[in-house]
mmCIF file of C-alpha atoms in Angstrom:
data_model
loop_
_atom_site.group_PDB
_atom_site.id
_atom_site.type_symbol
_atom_site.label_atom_id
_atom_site.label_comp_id
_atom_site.label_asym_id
_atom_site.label_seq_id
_atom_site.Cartn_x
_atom_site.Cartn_y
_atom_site.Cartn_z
ATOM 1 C CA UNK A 1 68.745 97.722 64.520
ATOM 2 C CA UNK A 2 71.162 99.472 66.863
ATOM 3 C CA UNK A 3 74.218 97.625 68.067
ATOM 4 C CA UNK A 4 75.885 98.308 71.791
ATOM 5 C CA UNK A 5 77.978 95.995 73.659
ATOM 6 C CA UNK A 6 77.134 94.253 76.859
ATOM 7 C CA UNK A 7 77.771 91.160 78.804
ATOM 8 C CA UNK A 8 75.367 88.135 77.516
ATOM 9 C CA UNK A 9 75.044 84.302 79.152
ATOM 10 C CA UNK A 10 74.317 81.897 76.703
ATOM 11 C CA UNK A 11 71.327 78.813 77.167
ATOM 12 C CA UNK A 12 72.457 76.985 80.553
ATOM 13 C CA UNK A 13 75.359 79.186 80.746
ATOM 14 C CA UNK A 14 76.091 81.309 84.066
ATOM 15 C CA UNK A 15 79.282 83.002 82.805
ATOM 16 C CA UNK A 16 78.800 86.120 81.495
ATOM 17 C CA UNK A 17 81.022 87.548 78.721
ATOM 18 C CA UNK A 18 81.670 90.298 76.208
ATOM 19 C CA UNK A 19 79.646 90.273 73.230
ATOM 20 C CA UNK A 20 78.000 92.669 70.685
ATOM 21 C CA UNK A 21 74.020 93.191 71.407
ATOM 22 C CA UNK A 22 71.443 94.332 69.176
ATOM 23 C CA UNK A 23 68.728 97.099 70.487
ATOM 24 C CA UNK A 24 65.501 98.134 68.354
ATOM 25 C CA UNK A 25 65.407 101.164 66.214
ATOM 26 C CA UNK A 26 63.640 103.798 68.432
ATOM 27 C CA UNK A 27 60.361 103.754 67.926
ATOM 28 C CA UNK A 28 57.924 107.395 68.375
ATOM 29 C CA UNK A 29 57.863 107.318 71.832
ATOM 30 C CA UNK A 30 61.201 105.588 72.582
ATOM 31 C CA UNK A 31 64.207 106.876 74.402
ATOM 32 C CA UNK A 32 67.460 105.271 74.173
ATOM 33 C CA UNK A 33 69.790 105.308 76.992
ATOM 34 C CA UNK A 34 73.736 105.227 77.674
ATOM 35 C CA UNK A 35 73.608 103.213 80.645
ATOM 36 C CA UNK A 36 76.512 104.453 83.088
ATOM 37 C CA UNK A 37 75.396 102.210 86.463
ATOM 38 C CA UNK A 38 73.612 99.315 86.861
ATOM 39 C CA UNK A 39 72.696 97.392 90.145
ATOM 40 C CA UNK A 40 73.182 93.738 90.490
ATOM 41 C CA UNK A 41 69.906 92.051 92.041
ATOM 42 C CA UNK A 42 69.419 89.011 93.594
ATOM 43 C CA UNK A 43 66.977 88.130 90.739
ATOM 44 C CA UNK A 44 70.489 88.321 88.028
ATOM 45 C CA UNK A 45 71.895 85.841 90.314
ATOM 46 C CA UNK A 46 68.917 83.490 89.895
ATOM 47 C CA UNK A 47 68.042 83.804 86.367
ATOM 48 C CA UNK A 48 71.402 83.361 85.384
ATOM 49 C CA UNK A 49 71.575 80.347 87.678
ATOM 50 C CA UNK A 50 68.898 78.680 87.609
ATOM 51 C CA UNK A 51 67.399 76.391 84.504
ATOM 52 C CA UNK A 52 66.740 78.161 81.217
ATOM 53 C CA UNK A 53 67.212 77.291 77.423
ATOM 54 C CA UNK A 54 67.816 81.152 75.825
ATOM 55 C CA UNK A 55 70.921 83.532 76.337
ATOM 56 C CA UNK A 56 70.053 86.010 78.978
ATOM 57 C CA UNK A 57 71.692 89.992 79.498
ATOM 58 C CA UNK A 58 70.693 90.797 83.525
ATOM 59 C CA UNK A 59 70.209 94.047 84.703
ATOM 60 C CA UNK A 60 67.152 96.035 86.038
ATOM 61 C CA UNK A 61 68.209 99.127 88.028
ATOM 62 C CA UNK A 62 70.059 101.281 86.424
ATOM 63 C CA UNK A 63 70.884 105.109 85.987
ATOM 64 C CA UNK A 64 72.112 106.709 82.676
ATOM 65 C CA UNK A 65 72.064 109.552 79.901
ATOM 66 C CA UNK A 66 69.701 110.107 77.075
ATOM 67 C CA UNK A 67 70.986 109.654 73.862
ATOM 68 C CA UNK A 68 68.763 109.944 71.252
ATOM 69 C CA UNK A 69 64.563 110.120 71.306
ATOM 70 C CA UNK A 70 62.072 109.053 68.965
ATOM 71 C CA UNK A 71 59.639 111.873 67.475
ATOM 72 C CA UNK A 72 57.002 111.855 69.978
ATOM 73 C CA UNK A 73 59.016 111.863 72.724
ATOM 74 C CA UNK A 74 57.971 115.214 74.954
ATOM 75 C CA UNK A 75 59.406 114.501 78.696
ATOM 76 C CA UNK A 76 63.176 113.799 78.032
ATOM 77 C CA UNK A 77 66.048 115.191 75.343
ATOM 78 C CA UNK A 78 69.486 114.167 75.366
ATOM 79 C CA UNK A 79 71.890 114.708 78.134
ATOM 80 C CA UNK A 80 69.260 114.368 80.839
ATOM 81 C CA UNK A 81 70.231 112.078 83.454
ATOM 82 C CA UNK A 82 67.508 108.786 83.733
ATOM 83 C CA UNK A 83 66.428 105.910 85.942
ATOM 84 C CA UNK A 84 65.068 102.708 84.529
ATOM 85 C CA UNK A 85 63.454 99.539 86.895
ATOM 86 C CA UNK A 86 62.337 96.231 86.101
ATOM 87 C CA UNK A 87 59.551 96.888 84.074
ATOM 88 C CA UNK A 88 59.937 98.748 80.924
ATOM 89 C CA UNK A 89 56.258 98.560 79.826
ATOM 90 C CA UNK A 90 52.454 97.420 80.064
ATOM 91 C CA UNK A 91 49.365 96.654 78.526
ATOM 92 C CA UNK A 92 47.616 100.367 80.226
ATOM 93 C CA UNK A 93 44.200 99.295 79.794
ATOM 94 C CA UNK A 94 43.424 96.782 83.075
ATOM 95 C CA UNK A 95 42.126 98.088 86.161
ATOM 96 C CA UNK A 96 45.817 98.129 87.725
ATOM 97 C CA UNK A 97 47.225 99.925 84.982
ATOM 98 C CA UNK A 98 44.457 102.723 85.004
ATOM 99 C CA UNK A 99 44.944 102.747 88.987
ATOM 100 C CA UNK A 100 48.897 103.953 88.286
ATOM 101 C CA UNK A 101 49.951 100.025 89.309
ATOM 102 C CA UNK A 102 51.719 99.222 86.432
ATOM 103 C CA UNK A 103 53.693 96.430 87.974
ATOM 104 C CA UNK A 104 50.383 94.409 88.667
ATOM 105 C CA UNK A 105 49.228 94.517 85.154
ATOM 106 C CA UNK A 106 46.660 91.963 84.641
ATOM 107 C CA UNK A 107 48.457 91.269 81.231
ATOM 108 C CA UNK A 108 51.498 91.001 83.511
ATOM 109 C CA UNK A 109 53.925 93.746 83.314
ATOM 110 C CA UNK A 110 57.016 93.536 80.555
ATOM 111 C CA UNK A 111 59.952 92.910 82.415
ATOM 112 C CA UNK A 112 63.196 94.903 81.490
ATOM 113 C CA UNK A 113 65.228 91.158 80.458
ATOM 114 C CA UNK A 114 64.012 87.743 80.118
ATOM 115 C CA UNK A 115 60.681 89.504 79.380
ATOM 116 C CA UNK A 116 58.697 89.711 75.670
ATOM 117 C CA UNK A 117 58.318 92.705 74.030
ATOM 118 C CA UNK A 118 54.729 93.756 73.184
ATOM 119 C CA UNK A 119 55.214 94.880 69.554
ATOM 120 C CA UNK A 120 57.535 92.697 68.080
ATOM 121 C CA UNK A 121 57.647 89.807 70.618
ATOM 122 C CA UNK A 122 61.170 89.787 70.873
ATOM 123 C CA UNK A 123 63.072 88.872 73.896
ATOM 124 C CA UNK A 124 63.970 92.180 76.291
ATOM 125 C CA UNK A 125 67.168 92.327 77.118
ATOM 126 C CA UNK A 126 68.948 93.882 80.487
ATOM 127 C CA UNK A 127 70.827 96.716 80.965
ATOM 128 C CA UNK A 128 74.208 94.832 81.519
ATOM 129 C CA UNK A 129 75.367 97.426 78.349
ATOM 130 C CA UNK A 130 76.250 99.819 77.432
ATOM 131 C CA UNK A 131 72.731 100.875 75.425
ATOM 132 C CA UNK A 132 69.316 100.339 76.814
ATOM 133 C CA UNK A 133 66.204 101.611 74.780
ATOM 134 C CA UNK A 134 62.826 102.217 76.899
ATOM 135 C CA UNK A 135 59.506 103.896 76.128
ATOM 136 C CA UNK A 136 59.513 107.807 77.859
ATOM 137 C CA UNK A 137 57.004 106.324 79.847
ATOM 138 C CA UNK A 138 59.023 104.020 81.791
ATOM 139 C CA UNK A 139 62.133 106.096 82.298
ATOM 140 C CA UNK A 140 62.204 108.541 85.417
ATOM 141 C CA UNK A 141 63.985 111.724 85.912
ATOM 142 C CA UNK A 142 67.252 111.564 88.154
ATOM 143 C CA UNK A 143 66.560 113.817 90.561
ATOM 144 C CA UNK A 144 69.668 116.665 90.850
ATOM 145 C CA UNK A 145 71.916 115.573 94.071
ATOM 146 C CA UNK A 146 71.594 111.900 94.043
ATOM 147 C CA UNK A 147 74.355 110.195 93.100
ATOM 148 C CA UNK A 148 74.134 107.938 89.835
ATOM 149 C CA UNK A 149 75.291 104.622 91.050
ATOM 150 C CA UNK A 150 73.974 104.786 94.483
ATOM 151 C CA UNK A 151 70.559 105.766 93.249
ATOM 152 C CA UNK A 152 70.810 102.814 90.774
ATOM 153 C CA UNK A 153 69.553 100.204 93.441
ATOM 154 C CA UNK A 154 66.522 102.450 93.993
ATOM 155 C CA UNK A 155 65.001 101.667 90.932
ATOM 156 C CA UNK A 156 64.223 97.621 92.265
ATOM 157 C CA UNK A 157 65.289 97.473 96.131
ATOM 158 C CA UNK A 158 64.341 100.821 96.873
ATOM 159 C CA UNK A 159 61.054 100.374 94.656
ATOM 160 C CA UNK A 160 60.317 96.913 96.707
ATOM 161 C CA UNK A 161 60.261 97.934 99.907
ATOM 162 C CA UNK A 162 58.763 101.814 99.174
ATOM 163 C CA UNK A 163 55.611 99.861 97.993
ATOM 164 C CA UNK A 164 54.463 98.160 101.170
ATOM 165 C CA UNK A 165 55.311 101.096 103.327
ATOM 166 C CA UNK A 166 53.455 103.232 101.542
ATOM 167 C CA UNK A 167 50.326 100.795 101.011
ATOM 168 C CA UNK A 168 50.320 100.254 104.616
ATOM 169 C CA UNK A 169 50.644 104.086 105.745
ATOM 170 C CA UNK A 170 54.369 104.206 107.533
ATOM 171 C CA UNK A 171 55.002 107.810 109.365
ATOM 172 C CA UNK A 172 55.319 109.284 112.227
ATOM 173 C CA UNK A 173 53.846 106.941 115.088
ATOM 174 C CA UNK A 174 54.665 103.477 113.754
ATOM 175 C CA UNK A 175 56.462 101.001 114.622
ATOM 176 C CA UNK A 176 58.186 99.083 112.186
ATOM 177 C CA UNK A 177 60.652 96.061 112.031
ATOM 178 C CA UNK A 178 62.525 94.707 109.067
ATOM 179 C CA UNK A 179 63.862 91.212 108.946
ATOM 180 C CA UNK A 180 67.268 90.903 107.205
ATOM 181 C CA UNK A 181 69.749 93.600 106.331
ATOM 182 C CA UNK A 182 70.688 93.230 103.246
ATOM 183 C CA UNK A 183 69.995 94.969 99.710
ATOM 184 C CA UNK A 184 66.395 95.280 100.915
ATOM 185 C CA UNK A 185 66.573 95.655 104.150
ATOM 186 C CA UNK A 186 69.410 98.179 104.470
ATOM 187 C CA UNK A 187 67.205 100.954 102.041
ATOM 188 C CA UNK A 188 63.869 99.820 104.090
ATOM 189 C CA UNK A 189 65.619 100.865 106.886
ATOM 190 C CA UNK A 190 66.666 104.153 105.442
ATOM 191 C CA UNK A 191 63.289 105.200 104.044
ATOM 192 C CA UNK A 192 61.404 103.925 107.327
ATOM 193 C CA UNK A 193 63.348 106.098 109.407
ATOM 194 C CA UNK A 194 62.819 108.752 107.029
ATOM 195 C CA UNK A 195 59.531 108.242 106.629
ATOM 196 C CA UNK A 196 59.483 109.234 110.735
ATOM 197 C CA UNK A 197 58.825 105.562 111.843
ATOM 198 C CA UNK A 198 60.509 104.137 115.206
ATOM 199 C CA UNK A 199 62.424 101.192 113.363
ATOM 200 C CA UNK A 200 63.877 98.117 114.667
ATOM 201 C CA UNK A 201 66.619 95.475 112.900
ATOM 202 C CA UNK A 202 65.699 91.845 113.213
ATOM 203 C CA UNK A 203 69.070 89.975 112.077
ATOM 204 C CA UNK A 204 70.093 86.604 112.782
ATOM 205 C CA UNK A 205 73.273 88.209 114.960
ATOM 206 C CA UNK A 206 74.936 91.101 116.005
ATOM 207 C CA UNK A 207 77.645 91.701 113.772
ATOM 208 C CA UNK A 208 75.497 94.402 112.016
ATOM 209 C CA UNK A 209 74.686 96.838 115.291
ATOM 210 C CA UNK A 210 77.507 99.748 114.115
ATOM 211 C CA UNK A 211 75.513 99.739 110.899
ATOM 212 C CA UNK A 212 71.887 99.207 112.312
ATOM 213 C CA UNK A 213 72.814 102.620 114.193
ATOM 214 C CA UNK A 214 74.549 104.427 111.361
ATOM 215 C CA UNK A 215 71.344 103.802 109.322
ATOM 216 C CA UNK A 216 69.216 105.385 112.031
ATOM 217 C CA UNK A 217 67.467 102.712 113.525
ATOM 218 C CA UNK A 218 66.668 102.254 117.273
ATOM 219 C CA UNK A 219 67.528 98.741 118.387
ATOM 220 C CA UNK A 220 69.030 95.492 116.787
ATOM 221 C CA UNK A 221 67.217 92.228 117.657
ATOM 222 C CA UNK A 222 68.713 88.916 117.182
ATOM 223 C CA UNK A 223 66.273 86.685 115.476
ATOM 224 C CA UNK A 224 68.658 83.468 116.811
ATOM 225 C CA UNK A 225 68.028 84.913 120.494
ATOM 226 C CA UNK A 226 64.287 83.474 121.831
ATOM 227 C CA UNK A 227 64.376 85.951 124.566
ATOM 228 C CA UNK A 228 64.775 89.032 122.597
ATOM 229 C CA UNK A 229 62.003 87.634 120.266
ATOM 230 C CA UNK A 230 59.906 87.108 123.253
ATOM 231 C CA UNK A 231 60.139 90.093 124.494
ATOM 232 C CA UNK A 232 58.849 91.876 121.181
ATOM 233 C CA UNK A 233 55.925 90.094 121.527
ATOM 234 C CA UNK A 234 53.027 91.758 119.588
ATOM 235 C CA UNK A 235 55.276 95.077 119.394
ATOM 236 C CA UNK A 236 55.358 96.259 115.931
ATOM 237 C CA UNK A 237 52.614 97.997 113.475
ATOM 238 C CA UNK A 238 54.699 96.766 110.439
ATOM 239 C CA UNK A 239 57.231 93.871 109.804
ATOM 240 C CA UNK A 240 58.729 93.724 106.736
ATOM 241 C CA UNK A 241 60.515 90.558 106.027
ATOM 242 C CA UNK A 242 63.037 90.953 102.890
ATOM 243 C CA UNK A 243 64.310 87.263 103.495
ATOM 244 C CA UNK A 244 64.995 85.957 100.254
ATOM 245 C CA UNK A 245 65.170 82.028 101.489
ATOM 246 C CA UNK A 246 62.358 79.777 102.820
ATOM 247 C CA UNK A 247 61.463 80.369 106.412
ATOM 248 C CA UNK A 248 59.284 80.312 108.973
ATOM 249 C CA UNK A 249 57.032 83.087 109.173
ATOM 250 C CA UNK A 250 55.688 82.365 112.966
ATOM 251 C CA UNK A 251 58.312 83.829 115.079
ATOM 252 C CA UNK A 252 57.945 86.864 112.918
ATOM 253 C CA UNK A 253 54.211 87.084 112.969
ATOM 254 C CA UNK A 254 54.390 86.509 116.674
ATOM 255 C CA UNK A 255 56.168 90.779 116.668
ATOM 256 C CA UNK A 256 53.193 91.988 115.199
ATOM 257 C CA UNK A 257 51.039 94.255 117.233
ATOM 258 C CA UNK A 258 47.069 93.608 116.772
ATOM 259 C CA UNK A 259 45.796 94.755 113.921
ATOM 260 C CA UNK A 260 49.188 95.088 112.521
ATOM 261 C CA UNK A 261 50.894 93.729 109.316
ATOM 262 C CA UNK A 262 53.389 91.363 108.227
ATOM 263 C CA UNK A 263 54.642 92.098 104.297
ATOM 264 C CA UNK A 264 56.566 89.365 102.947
ATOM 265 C CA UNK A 265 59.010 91.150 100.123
ATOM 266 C CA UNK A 266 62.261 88.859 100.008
ATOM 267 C CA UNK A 267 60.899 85.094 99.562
ATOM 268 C CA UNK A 268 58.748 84.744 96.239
ATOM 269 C CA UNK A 269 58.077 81.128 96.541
ATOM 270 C CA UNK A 270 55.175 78.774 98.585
ATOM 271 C CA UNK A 271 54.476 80.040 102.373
ATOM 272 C CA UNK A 272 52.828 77.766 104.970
ATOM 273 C CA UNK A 273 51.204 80.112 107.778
ATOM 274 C CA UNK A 274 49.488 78.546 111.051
ATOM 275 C CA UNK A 275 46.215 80.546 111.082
ATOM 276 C CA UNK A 276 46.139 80.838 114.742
ATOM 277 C CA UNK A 277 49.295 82.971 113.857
ATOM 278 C CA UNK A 278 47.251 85.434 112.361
ATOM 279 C CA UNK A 279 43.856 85.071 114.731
ATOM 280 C CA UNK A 280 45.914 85.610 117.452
ATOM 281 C CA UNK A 281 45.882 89.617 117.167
ATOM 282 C CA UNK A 282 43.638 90.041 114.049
ATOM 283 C CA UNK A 283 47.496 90.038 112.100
ATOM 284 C CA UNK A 284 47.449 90.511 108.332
ATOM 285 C CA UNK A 285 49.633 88.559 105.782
ATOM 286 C CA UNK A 286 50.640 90.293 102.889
ATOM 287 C CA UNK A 287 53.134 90.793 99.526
ATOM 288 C CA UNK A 288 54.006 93.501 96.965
ATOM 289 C CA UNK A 289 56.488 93.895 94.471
ATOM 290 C CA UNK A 290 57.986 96.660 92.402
ATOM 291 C CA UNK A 291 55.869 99.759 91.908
ATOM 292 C CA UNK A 292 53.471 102.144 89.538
ATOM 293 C CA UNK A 293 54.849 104.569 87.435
ATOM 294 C CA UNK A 294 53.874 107.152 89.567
ATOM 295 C CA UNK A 295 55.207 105.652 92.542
ATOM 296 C CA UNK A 296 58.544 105.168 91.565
ATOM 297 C CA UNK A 297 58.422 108.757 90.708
ATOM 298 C CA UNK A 298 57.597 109.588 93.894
ATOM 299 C CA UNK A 299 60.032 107.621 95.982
ATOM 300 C CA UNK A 300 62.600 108.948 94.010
ATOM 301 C CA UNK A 301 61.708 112.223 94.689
ATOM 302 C CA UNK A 302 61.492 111.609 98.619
ATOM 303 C CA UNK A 303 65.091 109.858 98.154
ATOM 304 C CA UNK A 304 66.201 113.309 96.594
ATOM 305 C CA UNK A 305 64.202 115.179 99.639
ATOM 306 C CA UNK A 306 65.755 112.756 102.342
ATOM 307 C CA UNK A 307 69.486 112.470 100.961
ATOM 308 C CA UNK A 308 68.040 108.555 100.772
ATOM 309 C CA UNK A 309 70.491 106.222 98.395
ATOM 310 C CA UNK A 310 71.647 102.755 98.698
ATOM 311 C CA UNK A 311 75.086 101.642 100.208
ATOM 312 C CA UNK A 312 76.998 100.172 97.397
ATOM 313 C CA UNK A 313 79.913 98.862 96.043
ATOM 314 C CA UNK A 314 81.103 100.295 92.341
ATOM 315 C CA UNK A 315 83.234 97.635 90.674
ATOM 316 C CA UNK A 316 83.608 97.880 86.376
ATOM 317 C CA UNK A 317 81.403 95.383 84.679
ATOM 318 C CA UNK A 318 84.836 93.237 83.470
ATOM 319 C CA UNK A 319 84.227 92.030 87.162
ATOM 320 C CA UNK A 320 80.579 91.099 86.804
ATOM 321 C CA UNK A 321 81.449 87.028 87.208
ATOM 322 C CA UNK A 322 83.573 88.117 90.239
ATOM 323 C CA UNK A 323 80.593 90.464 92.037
ATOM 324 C CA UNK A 324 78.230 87.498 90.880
ATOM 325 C CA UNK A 325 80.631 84.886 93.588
ATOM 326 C CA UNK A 326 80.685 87.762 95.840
ATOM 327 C CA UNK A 327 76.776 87.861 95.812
ATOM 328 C CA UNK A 328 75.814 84.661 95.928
ATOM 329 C CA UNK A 329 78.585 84.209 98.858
ATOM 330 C CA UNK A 330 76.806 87.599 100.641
ATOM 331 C CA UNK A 331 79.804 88.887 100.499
ATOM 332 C CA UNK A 332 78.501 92.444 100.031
ATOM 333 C CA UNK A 333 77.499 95.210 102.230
ATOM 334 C CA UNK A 334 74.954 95.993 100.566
ATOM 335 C CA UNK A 335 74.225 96.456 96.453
ATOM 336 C CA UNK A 336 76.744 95.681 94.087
ATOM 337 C CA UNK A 337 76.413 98.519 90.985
ATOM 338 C CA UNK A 338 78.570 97.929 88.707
ATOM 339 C CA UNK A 339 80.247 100.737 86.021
ATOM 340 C CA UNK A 340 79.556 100.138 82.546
ATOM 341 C CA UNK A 341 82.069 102.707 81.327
ATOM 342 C CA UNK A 342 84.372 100.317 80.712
ATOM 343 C CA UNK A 343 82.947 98.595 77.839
ATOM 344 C CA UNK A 344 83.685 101.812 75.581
ATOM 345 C CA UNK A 345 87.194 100.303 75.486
ATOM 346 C CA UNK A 346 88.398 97.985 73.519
ATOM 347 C CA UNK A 347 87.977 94.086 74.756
ATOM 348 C CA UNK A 348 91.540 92.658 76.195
#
């Protein structure tokens, strides 16, 4: 076994602290990884948070260095620069795997902590360390000119939101809205827009218009305004709703034009819909999460094409509790990544 250090919760525990981890030996096609950033998600906040009886290490975006490689390793050698999302393998035979749709594995997909490894059934563990090993396949190339830890985010935000507006064919000529501006929302924005789509905000107030124009969108609506709604009325192609709370979706499905598309990418849980919502226009309901291996090679190579990372805040990992109150307080404009450099020293 290989040892690293990271920060690790313990069963019912939130706080994260200090402790020595233990990684697999590399394995043929295995790569192993000196994680340098790693974004915090939404989904750390939760698992740490929420009910669970094992000890947990978050982390599932993150950018880093190869290390070492196991013998049949033949796209990476150390001291290329890596990417690594939340799903760090597959089962490669079902009909999504075969289709490139590796995050719909029928098997389900194994995610990169809190997940089972398919070999030795052990429990994965994140990238909250300072050592992550990962099969070649599910490690990307960095692209040259994006910056480490604002590309880290790219690897689940950016991911989330590339997937339905590429599925639903966002370019030139399309209108699209996204709800909330947040970690989501802010890098939906940025690859809409650079995708050539006319793109709108839909926050619940203004406070965010300097930054709805900095990111290149045209207009800011204000969901808590009825009149602005109204006047959106069956407007936009696309709305992509990153809200990661329980809500309801009929104001929202009200903005779509006919024949358009609401994709729901932020709330994971139950949905009630009124179906005149949807008859109303011929409207379409839909989901999507993460991406295929060879998607998430491809956004990252439009990021590198478009100058397209995330807006983020670098704080070292001692801080993680601190960024994890920050977070859950939205205090945060608008991806916490934090700098694992520091565990190389010694613990105070």
């Amino acid at each position: 076994m290989r040892t690293t250090t990271g920060w690790l919760a313990g069963a019912n525990d939130p706080t994260l602290r200090r402790a020595t981890l233990h990684r697999r030996d590399l394995r043929d096609d295995d790569i192993a990884v000196r994680v340098d950033h790693c974004g915090v998600c939404h989904t750390d906040l939760h698992a740490l948070r929420g009910p669970r009886d094992t000890a947990l290490v978050p982390g599932h975006e993150f950018t880093g260095v190869v290390t070492g490689t196991g013998p049949a390793v033949t796209r990476f050698a150390a001291g290329d620069p890596v990417a690594v999302g939340n799903i760090v393998d597959s089962c490669g035979k079902c009909a999504m795997c075969r289709r490139g749709q590796e995050n719909y594995c029928a098997e389900f997909p194994t995610l990169t902590y809190g997940g089972t490894d398919r070999h030795d059934g052990s429990p994965t563990l994140g990238a909250f360390a300072r050592e992550h090993v990962v099969r070649e396949d599910f490690a990307y190339r960095l692209p040259a000119g994006l910056d480490p830890a604002a590309a880290a985010p790219l690897l689940c935000a950016g991911i989330t939101v590339w997937e339905p507006l590429r599925a639903l064919g966002v370019g030139p000529g399309t209108r699209v809205a996204v709800i909330g501006l947040g970690g989501l929302g802010h890098l939906a924005v940025k690859l809409s827009v650079a995708l050539g789509a006319e793109t709108t905000v839909i926050s619940r107030s203004a406070d965010k218009a300097a930054d709805v124009t900095r990111l290149g969108a045209r207009e800011l609506l204000v969901s808590a305004d009825p009149r602005q709604l109204e006047a959106a009325r069956d407007r936009f192609d696309v709305v992509l709703d990153t809200i990661a709370v329980p809500h309801d979706l009929g104001p929202y499905l009200r903005l779509v034009a006919l024949d358009g598309t609401l994709s729901q990418v932020g709330h994971l849980g139950a949905l009630t819909v009124e179906a005149m919502d949807l008859l109303v226009g011929r409207k379409k309901l839909t989901s999507a999460g993460s991406g295929g291996r060879a998607g998430t090679a491809a956004m990252l190579d439009f990021c590198a094409r478009h100058a397209v990372t995330a807006d983020v805040e670098t704080v070292p990992s001692a801080r993680v509790n601190e960024v994890l109150d920050r977070l859950s307080a939205g205090d945060v404009r608008y991806r916490f990544v934090l700098d694992l450099a520091d565990l190389d020293h010694a613990a105070g």
